[in-house]
Coordinates of C-alpha atoms in Angstrom, one line a residue:
M432 CA -17.1 160.0 133.8
T433 CA -20.5 159.0 135.1
E434 CA -22.4 161.3 137.5
P435 CA -26.0 161.6 138.8
F436 CA -28.6 163.5 136.8
D437 CA -32.1 164.1 138.2
G438 CA -35.1 166.5 138.2
P439 CA -38.8 166.4 137.4
T440 CA -38.4 166.8 133.6
V441 CA -35.6 164.2 133.6
R442 CA -37.7 161.7 135.5
D443 CA -40.6 162.2 133.1
V444 CA -38.4 161.5 130.1
L445 CA -36.8 158.5 131.8
T446 CA -40.2 157.1 132.6
R447 CA -41.2 157.3 128.9
V448 CA -38.0 155.7 127.7
A449 CA -37.5 153.1 130.4
P450 CA -39.8 150.4 128.8
L451 CA -37.8 150.6 125.6
A452 CA -34.5 150.5 127.4
E453 CA -35.6 147.4 129.4
R454 CA -36.2 145.5 126.1
F455 CA -32.6 146.2 125.1
H456 CA -31.2 145.4 128.5
G457 CA -33.2 142.2 128.6
V458 CA -31.1 140.8 125.7
G459 CA -27.8 142.2 127.0
R460 CA -27.7 145.3 124.9
R461 CA -27.0 148.9 126.1
V462 CA -29.1 151.9 125.1
H463 CA -28.7 155.6 126.1
L464 CA -30.4 158.9 125.4
V465 CA -27.8 160.9 123.6
G466 CA -27.0 164.3 122.0
G467 CA -29.4 167.1 121.9
V468 CA -32.0 165.6 124.2
V469 CA -29.5 165.3 127.0
R470 CA -28.2 168.8 126.4
D471 CA -31.7 170.3 126.4
L472 CA -32.6 168.4 129.6
L473 CA -29.5 169.9 131.3
I474 CA -30.5 173.4 130.5
G475 CA -34.2 172.9 131.3
R476 CA -35.5 173.0 127.7
P477 CA -38.3 170.7 126.5
A478 CA -36.9 167.4 125.2
D479 CA -38.9 166.7 122.1
D480 CA -36.4 164.5 120.1
L481 CA -35.9 161.2 121.9
D482 CA -32.6 160.1 120.2
L483 CA -30.9 157.0 121.5
T484 CA -27.7 155.2 120.8
T485 CA -27.1 151.5 121.2
D486 CA -24.6 148.7 120.7
A487 CA -27.3 146.6 118.9
R488 CA -27.0 146.5 115.2
P489 CA -29.9 147.9 113.1
D490 CA -31.5 144.5 112.3
E491 CA -31.5 143.6 116.0
T492 CA -32.9 147.0 116.9
K493 CA -35.7 146.5 114.4
R494 CA -36.6 143.1 116.0
L495 CA -36.5 144.5 119.5
V496 CA -39.0 147.3 118.7
S497 CA -41.3 145.4 116.4
G498 CA -44.4 144.3 118.3
W499 CA -43.7 146.9 121.0
A500 CA -43.9 150.1 118.9
D501 CA -47.1 151.2 117.2
D502 CA -45.1 152.1 114.0
V503 CA -41.5 151.2 112.9
W504 CA -39.6 152.7 110.0
S505 CA -36.2 151.9 108.6
Q506 CA -35.4 154.4 105.9
G507 CA -32.2 155.2 107.8
E508 CA -31.2 151.6 108.4
R509 CA -28.1 151.7 106.2
F510 CA -26.8 154.6 108.4
G511 CA -27.7 152.6 111.5
T512 CA -30.9 154.3 112.4
I513 CA -34.3 152.7 113.1
G514 CA -37.2 154.9 114.0
C515 CA -40.3 154.0 115.9
R516 CA -43.4 155.4 117.6
R517 CA -45.2 154.3 120.7
G518 CA -48.2 156.5 121.7
D519 CA -47.1 160.1 121.3
D520 CA -43.4 159.4 121.7
V521 CA -41.1 159.0 118.7
F522 CA -37.7 157.4 119.1
E523 CA -34.7 157.4 116.7
I524 CA -32.3 154.6 117.7
T525 CA -28.9 154.6 116.1
T526 CA -26.2 152.0 116.4
Y527 CA -22.9 153.3 117.8
R528 CA -20.9 154.9 115.0
A529 CA -17.2 154.8 114.3
E530 CA -17.0 155.9 110.7
D531 CA -14.2 157.4 108.8
Y532 CA -14.6 160.2 106.3
D533 CA -13.2 160.2 102.8
P534 CA -11.5 163.6 102.5
T535 CA -12.7 164.0 98.9
S536 CA -16.3 162.9 99.6
R537 CA -19.4 164.7 100.9
R538 CA -20.6 161.7 102.8
P539 CA -19.2 159.5 105.6
V540 CA -18.3 155.9 105.1
V541 CA -20.6 154.4 107.7
E542 CA -18.9 151.9 110.1
F543 CA -20.6 150.7 113.3
G544 CA -18.8 150.9 116.6
D545 CA -18.8 148.8 119.7
T546 CA -18.5 151.3 122.6
L547 CA -20.5 154.2 123.9
E548 CA -17.3 156.1 124.5
G549 CA -16.2 155.6 120.9
D550 CA -19.6 156.9 119.7
L551 CA -19.4 160.0 121.8
V552 CA -16.0 161.1 120.8
R553 CA -17.0 161.3 117.1
R554 CA -19.8 163.7 117.8
D555 CA -19.6 167.3 116.8
F556 CA -19.3 169.2 120.1
T557 CA -18.9 168.4 123.8
I558 CA -22.4 169.7 124.6
N559 CA -23.8 167.1 122.3
A560 CA -21.4 164.3 123.4
M561 CA -23.2 163.3 126.5
A562 CA -25.4 160.3 127.2
L563 CA -28.1 159.4 129.7
D564 CA -28.9 155.9 131.0
P565 CA -32.7 155.6 130.9
L566 CA -32.8 153.0 133.7
D567 CA -30.7 154.7 136.4
G568 CA -30.5 158.3 135.3
S569 CA -26.7 158.3 135.2
L570 CA -25.0 160.9 133.0
V571 CA -22.1 159.8 130.8
D572 CA -20.0 162.9 130.1
P573 CA -16.4 162.0 129.2
H574 CA -15.6 165.3 127.5
G575 CA -17.0 167.8 130.0
G576 CA -20.0 168.9 128.0
R577 CA -22.0 169.7 131.2
G578 CA -19.2 172.0 132.4
D579 CA -18.9 173.6 129.0
L580 CA -22.7 174.4 129.0
A581 CA -22.4 176.0 132.4
A582 CA -19.3 178.0 131.3
G583 CA -20.7 179.0 127.9
I584 CA -17.9 177.4 125.9
L585 CA -18.1 175.6 122.6
R586 CA -15.5 172.9 122.1
T587 CA -15.2 169.6 120.1
P588 CA -14.7 166.3 121.9
G589 CA -11.5 165.6 120.0
P590 CA -9.1 167.8 118.1
P591 CA -11.2 170.4 116.1
D592 CA -9.0 169.9 113.0
V593 CA -10.0 166.3 112.9
S594 CA -13.7 167.0 113.5
F595 CA -14.0 169.7 110.8
D596 CA -11.9 167.7 108.4
D597 CA -14.3 164.8 108.9
D598 CA -17.4 166.9 108.3
P599 CA -16.9 170.6 107.4
L600 CA -20.7 171.2 107.9
R601 CA -19.9 171.1 111.6
M602 CA -18.5 174.6 111.3
L603 CA -21.9 175.9 110.3
R604 CA -23.4 174.0 113.2
A605 CA -20.9 175.7 115.5
A606 CA -22.4 179.1 114.4
R607 CA -25.9 177.8 115.1
F608 CA -25.0 176.7 118.6
V609 CA -23.1 179.9 119.3
A610 CA -26.3 181.8 118.4
R611 CA -28.8 179.5 120.0
F612 CA -27.1 178.9 123.4
G613 CA -25.0 182.1 123.7
L614 CA -21.7 180.1 123.6
T615 CA -18.2 181.3 122.9
P616 CA -16.0 179.1 120.7
D617 CA -12.7 178.3 122.3
D618 CA -9.5 179.5 120.6
A619 CA -8.7 176.0 119.2
L620 CA -12.1 175.7 117.6
L621 CA -11.9 179.3 116.2
G622 CA -8.5 178.8 114.7
S623 CA -9.6 175.5 113.1
M624 CA -12.6 177.1 111.5
R625 CA -10.4 179.7 109.9
R626 CA -8.0 177.0 108.6
H627 CA -10.8 174.8 107.3
A628 CA -13.1 177.4 105.7
P629 CA -12.1 176.2 102.2
R630 CA -13.1 172.7 103.1
L631 CA -16.7 173.8 103.2
D632 CA -16.6 173.6 99.4
I633 CA -17.1 169.8 99.5
V634 CA -20.3 170.0 101.4
S635 CA -23.5 169.7 99.4
A636 CA -25.5 172.8 98.8
E637 CA -28.6 171.1 100.2
R638 CA -26.9 170.6 103.6
I639 CA -25.6 174.2 103.7
H640 CA -29.1 175.4 102.7
D641 CA -30.7 173.5 105.6
E642 CA -28.1 174.6 108.2
L643 CA -28.4 178.2 107.1
L644 CA -32.2 178.3 107.5
K645 CA -31.9 176.6 110.9
L646 CA -29.5 179.4 112.0
L647 CA -31.7 182.1 110.6
G648 CA -34.8 180.6 112.3
G649 CA -33.2 180.8 115.8
P650 CA -34.0 183.4 118.4
D651 CA -30.9 185.6 117.6
P652 CA -28.8 184.5 114.6
A653 CA -26.5 187.6 114.7
A654 CA -23.7 186.1 116.8
G655 CA -23.6 183.0 114.6
L656 CA -23.5 185.0 111.4
G657 CA -20.8 187.2 112.9
L658 CA -18.8 184.1 113.6
L659 CA -19.2 182.8 110.1
A660 CA -18.1 186.2 108.7
E661 CA -15.1 186.4 111.1
V662 CA -13.6 183.1 110.1
G663 CA -14.2 183.5 106.3
L664 CA -17.1 181.0 106.0
L665 CA -20.0 183.3 105.1
E666 CA -18.4 184.6 102.0
R667 CA -18.0 181.1 100.7
F668 CA -21.7 180.4 100.4
L669 CA -23.4 183.8 100.8
P670 CA -21.0 186.5 99.7
E671 CA -23.9 188.9 99.2
A672 CA -24.7 189.0 102.9
V673 CA -24.6 192.3 104.8
V674 CA -24.9 191.4 108.5
D675 CA -26.5 194.2 110.5
D676 CA -27.2 193.1 114.1
A677 CA -29.8 195.9 114.6
V678 CA -31.8 194.9 111.5
L679 CA -31.8 191.3 112.4
A680 CA -32.9 192.1 116.0
R681 CA -36.0 193.8 114.7
L682 CA -37.2 190.8 112.7
R683 CA -39.1 187.9 114.0
P684 CA -37.5 184.4 113.6
D685 CA -38.6 183.8 110.0
P686 CA -35.6 182.4 108.0
L687 CA -36.6 183.8 104.6
L688 CA -37.4 187.2 106.0
R689 CA -34.0 187.3 107.7
L690 CA -32.3 186.0 104.6
A691 CA -34.0 188.8 102.6
A692 CA -32.5 191.3 105.1
L693 CA -29.1 189.9 104.6
V694 CA -29.2 190.1 100.8
R695 CA -31.4 193.1 100.4
Q696 CA -28.7 195.0 98.4
T697 CA -28.5 192.2 95.8
D698 CA -29.9 192.6 92.3
R699 CA -32.5 190.2 91.0
D700 CA -30.3 188.2 88.6
R701 CA -27.6 187.6 91.2
L702 CA -30.2 186.8 93.7
L703 CA -31.6 184.1 91.4
R704 CA -28.2 182.7 90.9
R705 CA -27.5 182.5 94.6
A706 CA -30.9 180.8 95.2
R707 CA -30.0 178.2 92.6
A708 CA -26.6 177.7 94.1
L709 CA -28.2 177.1 97.5
R710 CA -30.7 174.7 96.0
M711 CA -33.6 176.8 97.3
S712 CA -37.1 175.5 96.3
K713 CA -39.2 177.4 93.8
D714 CA -41.5 178.7 96.6
E715 CA -38.5 179.8 98.7
T716 CA -36.9 181.5 95.7
S717 CA -40.1 183.3 94.7
T718 CA -40.6 184.5 98.3
L719 CA -37.0 185.7 98.7
V720 CA -37.0 187.6 95.4
R721 CA -40.4 189.2 96.1
L722 CA -39.3 190.4 99.6
V723 CA -36.0 191.8 98.4
S724 CA -37.4 193.5 95.3
V725 CA -40.6 194.9 96.8
G726 CA -38.9 195.9 100.0
S727 CA -36.1 197.7 98.2
S728 CA -38.6 199.6 96.1
A729 CA -40.4 200.8 99.2
L730 CA -37.1 201.8 100.8
V731 CA -35.9 204.0 97.9
H732 CA -39.3 205.4 96.9
D733 CA -38.7 209.2 96.9
A734 CA -42.2 210.6 96.3
P735 CA -44.8 210.8 99.1
F736 CA -46.2 207.4 99.9
D737 CA -49.7 208.2 98.6
D738 CA -52.7 205.9 97.8
R739 CA -51.2 205.0 94.4
A740 CA -47.9 204.0 96.0
V741 CA -49.6 201.9 98.6
R742 CA -51.6 200.1 95.9
R743 CA -48.5 199.5 93.9
L744 CA -46.8 198.0 97.0
A745 CA -49.8 195.8 97.7
V746 CA -50.0 194.5 94.2
A747 CA -46.3 193.8 94.1
A748 CA -46.1 192.2 97.5
G749 CA -49.3 190.1 97.2
T750 CA -49.7 187.9 100.2
R751 CA -46.3 189.0 101.5
L752 CA -47.3 192.5 102.3
D753 CA -46.9 192.1 106.0
E754 CA -43.5 190.6 105.6
V755 CA -42.4 193.4 103.3
R756 CA -43.6 196.0 105.8
E757 CA -41.7 194.3 108.6
L758 CA -38.5 194.2 106.4
V759 CA -38.8 198.0 105.6
R760 CA -39.3 198.8 109.4
A761 CA -36.3 196.7 110.3
V762 CA -34.0 198.3 107.7
D763 CA -35.2 201.9 108.2
P764 CA -37.6 202.4 111.2
H765 CA -38.4 206.0 110.1
R766 CA -39.3 204.9 106.6
G767 CA -41.1 201.9 107.9
A768 CA -43.3 204.1 110.1
A769 CA -44.3 206.2 107.1
V770 CA -45.1 203.2 105.0
D771 CA -47.1 201.6 107.8
A772 CA -49.1 204.8 108.3
A773 CA -49.9 205.1 104.6
V774 CA -50.8 201.4 104.3
D775 CA -53.0 201.4 107.4
D776 CA -54.8 204.6 106.3
L777 CA -55.7 203.1 102.9
A778 CA -56.6 199.7 104.3
A779 CA -59.2 201.4 106.4
R780 CA -60.8 202.8 103.3
E781 CA -60.5 200.0 100.8
D782 CA -59.5 196.3 100.4
L783 CA -55.8 196.1 99.6
H784 CA -56.2 192.5 98.4
P785 CA -59.4 192.3 96.5
D786 CA -60.2 189.0 94.8
R787 CA -59.4 189.1 91.1
V788 CA -62.9 188.9 89.6
V789 CA -61.6 189.3 86.1
D790 CA -59.1 186.5 85.9
G791 CA -57.4 184.9 82.9
A792 CA -60.5 183.0 81.8
A793 CA -62.6 186.1 82.1
V794 CA -60.1 188.0 79.9
Q795 CA -60.4 185.3 77.3
R796 CA -64.1 185.5 77.2
A797 CA -64.3 189.3 77.2
L798 CA -61.7 189.7 74.4
G799 CA -62.5 186.6 72.5
I800 CA -58.8 185.5 72.5
A801 CA -57.0 182.2 73.0
P802 CA -54.5 181.5 75.7
G803 CA -51.2 183.3 75.1
R804 CA -49.0 186.2 76.2
E805 CA -51.8 188.6 75.6
I806 CA -53.6 187.2 78.7
G807 CA -50.6 188.2 80.9
E808 CA -50.5 191.7 79.3
A809 CA -54.2 192.1 80.0
L810 CA -53.9 191.0 83.6
R811 CA -51.0 193.5 84.1
F812 CA -53.2 196.2 82.6
L813 CA -55.9 195.4 85.2
D814 CA -53.3 195.5 88.0
Q815 CA -52.2 198.9 86.8
L816 CA -55.9 200.0 86.6
R817 CA -56.3 199.0 90.2
I818 CA -53.2 200.9 91.2
E819 CA -54.4 204.1 89.6
H820 CA -58.1 203.9 90.7
G821 CA -58.4 201.3 93.5
P822 CA -60.9 198.4 93.4
L823 CA -63.4 198.7 90.5
A824 CA -66.6 196.8 89.9
E825 CA -66.4 193.9 87.4
A826 CA -68.4 195.8 84.8
D827 CA -66.0 198.8 85.0
Q828 CA -62.9 196.6 84.7
L829 CA -64.3 194.8 81.6
A830 CA -65.3 198.0 79.9
R831 CA -61.9 199.5 80.4
L832 CA -60.2 196.3 79.4
R833 CA -62.1 196.3 76.1
E834 CA -61.2 200.0 75.5
W835 CA -57.5 199.1 76.2
W836 CA -57.7 196.1 73.8
S837 CA -59.3 198.2 71.0
A838 CA -56.7 200.9 71.4
R839 CA -53.9 198.4 71.0
G840 CA -55.1 197.9 67.4

């Protein structure tokens, strides 16, 4: 079905894409804006990603944009995608796809198609299975994606069993779109997700990691996480998660901060195993472990949150102190208010993050020792000194360091 599609934002995008489309039409090829850009234009969101689909094969696409675009890249050529930039606009142009999936494989077997309709039916959801002609503004919507957006329904263009069997990661994408656009999955999609939950096991950890962080970075991930829990998917890749809508609602859209809230009851060893299983980077893992461990300590601290407790928190949290405070507030607002008051009070009287004047090199010089585990022990002593007494002058730190070293024998 083709229907008109117009509006100031639409016309602006069409004006930017038309010169590229004319190059394709000039040699008898078709090219359409497709997927997320069309969906976002329909609901009035900025269209940042200019994704297009075409019946031209990748080598022909590359020839058509060369000399017109300022830059051209072809890292995705074997998957049918050629990228290019002209001015401030970046285009990703992909040949119609008609691939089949090996049921035992994590990756599709790429096959190029010959029709726009065949390309659209293989896309994940009806809201992403629409195309827009850059030259006349006509909307191609064979599966009712526009109506589904208006009605708040999430469906697949074809049978959901086929879609999720082809690419099980689409079930996690379903959760992200439910959360991002406030959609409700239809009964067929919901039932298929339940049946296909075990199929997620063939999806690479890297793809699951990326999709999870996209979900957690959205405005309100609770509905998506609730869907994943309901159909038995969340337990397959994040069984430690405790989903609390109220806690999530109090946190800004920081993926790692929200992830820390989900797994805040997890011990360090299990947390490290989960991070490895999800192929999290070293920085991500370090941040997650610090947020969970320091935040948990602040939440269970029974004694009054005095200056010493604040300094201990600041030393343990390091540059993540603000995130730790936010996590504590989200989990326990009353406790968070007490922690905030104590931190703000001490911060008004002393620097909670003083530069480490006596660093590892200074320890070596002061104690006349070579690099080794003793350096780490000395630095931990200095941290404890700061916790007990607050920031000290360099001379005082060195004097106490030497006393400590002598007492060790």
